[in-house]
Structures are given as C-alpha cells and as structure tokens.
Coordinates of C-alpha atoms in Angstrom, one line a residue:
M1 CA -17.9 -6.0 14.6
S2 CA -18.3 -2.8 12.5
S3 CA -19.3 -2.7 8.9
K4 CA -16.6 -2.9 6.2
Q5 CA -15.0 0.5 5.7
L6 CA -12.1 2.1 3.9
L7 CA -9.0 1.8 6.0
T8 CA -5.9 4.0 5.4
E9 CA -2.6 4.0 7.2
Y10 CA 0.4 6.3 7.1
F11 CA 4.1 5.4 7.2
A12 CA 7.1 7.7 6.9
L13 CA 9.6 6.6 4.3
C14 CA 13.4 6.8 4.6
D15 CA 15.1 10.2 4.9
G16 CA 14.4 12.0 1.7
G17 CA 12.2 9.1 0.5
V18 CA 15.2 7.2 -0.8
C19 CA 17.1 4.3 0.8
P20 CA 20.1 3.8 -1.5
D21 CA 20.9 0.4 -0.1
Y22 CA 17.5 -0.9 -1.5
L23 CA 18.3 0.2 -5.0
T24 CA 20.1 -1.9 -7.6
E25 CA 23.1 -0.5 -9.4
G26 CA 21.0 -0.1 -12.5
E27 CA 18.3 1.8 -10.6
K28 CA 21.0 4.1 -9.1
K29 CA 22.4 4.7 -12.5
K30 CA 19.0 5.6 -13.9
M31 CA 18.3 8.0 -11.0
S32 CA 21.7 9.7 -11.4
E33 CA 21.0 10.2 -15.1
G34 CA 17.5 11.5 -14.5
I35 CA 15.9 8.6 -16.4
S36 CA 13.9 7.1 -13.5
F37 CA 13.1 8.0 -10.0
Y38 CA 12.4 5.6 -7.1
M39 CA 11.3 5.9 -3.5
T40 CA 11.8 3.2 -1.0
G41 CA 11.0 2.4 2.7
K42 CA 8.6 0.9 5.1
I43 CA 5.0 0.8 3.8
Q44 CA 3.2 -1.3 6.4
E45 CA 3.7 -3.0 9.8
A46 CA 2.2 -6.1 11.4
D47 CA 1.2 -6.8 15.0
A48 CA 1.8 -3.2 16.1
L49 CA -0.4 -0.4 17.2
N50 CA -0.1 2.2 14.4
G51 CA -0.7 5.9 14.4
N52 CA -4.4 5.4 13.7
G53 CA -4.9 3.2 16.7
R54 CA -5.3 0.0 14.6
V55 CA -3.4 -3.3 14.6
Y56 CA -3.0 -5.4 11.5
P57 CA -2.4 -9.1 12.5
K58 CA 0.6 -10.6 10.6
D59 CA -1.3 -13.5 9.2
I60 CA -3.8 -11.2 7.5
L61 CA -1.2 -8.9 6.3
E62 CA 0.9 -11.8 4.9
R63 CA -2.1 -13.1 3.0
E64 CA -2.8 -9.7 1.5
M65 CA 0.8 -9.0 0.6
K66 CA 1.0 -12.4 -1.1
N67 CA -2.0 -11.4 -3.2
Y68 CA -0.5 -8.0 -3.8
Q69 CA 2.7 -9.6 -5.2
K70 CA 0.7 -10.7 -8.2
L71 CA -0.2 -7.0 -9.0
V72 CA 3.5 -6.1 -8.6
K73 CA 4.5 -9.0 -10.9
D74 CA 1.9 -7.9 -13.5
K75 CA 3.0 -4.3 -13.3
R76 CA -0.5 -3.3 -12.0
A77 CA 0.4 -2.2 -8.5
L78 CA -0.4 1.5 -9.1
G79 CA -1.1 4.1 -6.5
E80 CA -2.2 7.7 -6.3
L81 CA -1.0 11.0 -4.9
D82 CA -3.3 11.6 -1.9
H83 CA -6.1 9.2 -0.8
P84 CA -9.4 9.3 -2.8
D85 CA -12.6 8.5 -0.9
D86 CA -13.3 5.2 -2.6
S87 CA -11.9 1.8 -3.3
V88 CA -11.1 2.4 -7.0
I89 CA -7.7 3.2 -8.3
N90 CA -8.2 6.1 -10.8
L91 CA -5.7 5.6 -13.6
K92 CA -5.8 9.3 -14.5
N93 CA -4.5 10.1 -11.0
A94 CA -1.8 7.4 -10.8
S95 CA 1.5 8.8 -9.7
H96 CA 3.6 5.7 -9.1
M97 CA 4.0 1.9 -9.5
I98 CA 5.1 -0.4 -6.7
T99 CA 7.9 -2.5 -8.3
E100 CA 9.0 -4.6 -5.3
V101 CA 7.7 -5.5 -1.8
W102 CA 9.4 -7.7 0.8
W103 CA 9.3 -8.5 4.5
D104 CA 11.8 -7.2 7.1
G105 CA 10.7 -8.8 10.3
K106 CA 7.2 -7.4 10.9
N107 CA 7.7 -4.5 8.6
V108 CA 6.6 -4.6 5.0
M109 CA 9.2 -2.8 2.8
G110 CA 8.5 -1.4 -0.7
K111 CA 10.0 0.2 -3.7
A112 CA 8.0 2.6 -5.9
K113 CA 8.9 3.9 -9.3
I114 CA 7.5 7.4 -10.0
L115 CA 5.6 7.6 -13.2
E116 CA 5.8 10.2 -16.0
T117 CA 2.2 11.2 -15.4
P118 CA 0.8 14.6 -14.3
S119 CA 0.4 13.3 -10.7
G120 CA 3.8 11.6 -10.9
K121 CA 5.5 14.8 -12.0
I122 CA 3.8 16.6 -9.1
L123 CA 5.1 13.9 -6.7
R124 CA 8.6 14.2 -8.1
S125 CA 8.5 18.0 -7.8
L126 CA 7.4 17.8 -4.2
V127 CA 10.2 15.4 -3.3
D128 CA 12.8 17.5 -5.2
S129 CA 11.5 20.6 -3.2
G130 CA 12.2 18.8 0.1
V131 CA 8.5 18.1 1.1
T132 CA 8.2 15.4 3.6
L133 CA 6.1 12.6 2.2
G134 CA 4.9 9.3 3.5
I135 CA 3.2 6.2 2.0
S136 CA -0.2 5.1 3.1
S137 CA -2.0 1.8 2.5
R138 CA -5.6 1.8 1.3
G139 CA -7.9 -1.2 1.8
M140 CA -11.4 -2.4 2.7
G141 CA -12.2 -4.2 5.9
S142 CA -13.9 -4.4 9.2
V143 CA -12.4 -3.8 12.6
S144 CA -13.2 -5.1 16.1
E145 CA -12.2 -4.2 19.6
S146 CA -10.0 -6.6 21.4
N147 CA -8.2 -6.0 24.7
G148 CA -8.6 -2.3 24.3
Q149 CA -7.2 -2.3 20.7
T150 CA -8.8 -1.9 17.4
V151 CA -7.9 -5.0 15.4
V152 CA -8.4 -5.3 11.6
E153 CA -10.6 -8.3 10.8
D154 CA -10.0 -11.2 8.4
D155 CA -12.2 -9.7 5.7
F156 CA -9.6 -7.0 5.0
Q157 CA -8.6 -6.6 1.4
L158 CA -5.5 -4.5 0.5
I159 CA -6.1 -2.2 -2.5
C160 CA -3.0 -0.1 -3.0
F161 CA -0.4 2.2 -1.5
D162 CA -0.8 6.0 -2.0
F163 CA 1.7 8.8 -1.4
V164 CA 0.4 11.4 1.1
S165 CA 1.7 14.4 3.0
E166 CA 2.9 13.8 6.6
P167 CA -0.1 14.4 9.0
S168 CA 0.3 17.5 11.1
T169 CA -1.5 15.8 13.9
P170 CA -1.7 12.2 15.0
G171 CA -4.7 10.4 13.4
A172 CA -4.9 12.9 10.5
F173 CA -5.5 9.9 8.2
M174 CA -8.2 8.2 10.2
M175 CA -10.6 5.6 8.8
K176 CA -13.2 7.2 6.6
E177 CA -16.9 7.4 7.7
A178 CA -18.8 4.2 7.0
K179 CA -20.1 4.1 3.5
D180 CA -21.3 1.4 1.1
Y181 CA -18.3 1.1 -1.2
N182 CA -18.5 -0.9 -4.4
N183 CA -15.2 -2.6 -4.6
K184 CA -14.4 -2.5 -8.3
V185 CA -10.6 -2.7 -8.1
F186 CA -10.4 -6.5 -7.9
T187 CA -11.0 -8.4 -11.1
K188 CA -12.5 -11.8 -11.3
A189 CA -9.0 -13.2 -12.0
D190 CA -7.7 -11.5 -8.8
R191 CA -10.5 -13.0 -6.8
V192 CA -9.8 -16.5 -8.2
N193 CA -6.1 -16.1 -7.4
R194 CA -6.9 -15.0 -3.9
L195 CA -9.1 -18.1 -3.3
L196 CA -6.4 -20.4 -4.8
N197 CA -3.7 -18.9 -2.5
E198 CA -6.0 -19.5 0.5
V199 CA -6.6 -23.1 -0.5
L200 CA -2.8 -23.7 -1.0
D201 CA -2.1 -22.1 2.4
E202 CA -4.6 -24.5 4.0
K203 CA -2.9 -27.5 2.4
E204 CA 0.5 -26.4 3.7

C-alpha cells in the first residue's frame, strides 16, 4: 500500500455545463434573469476504471458522499477554479458552492452555484466564452494494486470538487507526487460526524 496522497479525478459535465432537467423552475428563472448561474452534471463514479487509472469502490464513495452531504447542507461545500497542490480549500480562491449531490446508479451527480467572487467571475466568463470545463474531485487517500487495477483504499477522505479545464491528454490530472500533507480542511465536528455516521452504518 502506498502512502496517503492527494487524489484528483476529472469528469466532463453536461454539454455547456448545464443540464436544464436538473434545475428547478426557480433556478431556471434566476439563470434567465442573470441573478444566479448553476452548472450540473456527473461529478464522480464508483466501481469503474477512470481516466487516471483508478477505481473508487462504491462503499467508500457512498461513505464519503454521505459525509459530504453535511457540508452541502451547511453551505460549506466550496470548491476552487483549478486544483491547488494541498488539501486546504482556500476561501480567497473559491469559485463555486455545491448545492446538491445525488446518486444516479453508480454515478454521483451534482449541482454547483457559481459565486460572485473573483474566481467565480472568471469561471462564469470561461463558460460564457464556450470553454469546455469539467469537474474534478480532490481528496486524500492511499491506493493499492488489485487484479491489475489501482484501487482507492478505505482511508480515502473527500475534500471538495474543483472546476478544471479539460485535459488535453489522458491522465493530465494524475495523482500528485507523494508529500506529507497536513489535512486542515476537516474540523473536529466534521471528524465526529464522520465517526458517528460509521457507527450508525455498522448498526444498520
């Protein structure tokens, strides 16, 4: 098993970054009036070999998305434009907030509201200019080799989802080189909630 590293994955969104069927009538109205801007689509996938050659087991991804739901509910599910090289979400670089996540089979779907921040305005400008963007998960975890595949281990912790440009070559968003990252993004309350969720799951 390798040491815990920063893991990033890329997924293309719907055509133009917007799937109208996933927006409420209120959200569509706000978009048409220029009040708000949303982007929707697939943000992760379980039990499938992704473009970076890694597999995320569904039970691990389900656990992490369950914990991530708390961040969504508390309006703390922020993300950045481009991946930084650490496990901390830099508020000054925040470009969007994930407002909803749900499962569609083995796909994790998501909805992001673009923020009125400098990075958010750049993101909106890129989309308006027709730039192809995707969304990429960022998390900390170890990987192991199993049956010729690189499998994400049980110690994986999802941090956030960032918007990134579409890779020009496969594997452009490979795992970063091994470093000793100090994971500061999870508060004590987050860790307590994570443990409580795991205890409840075991009882079920």
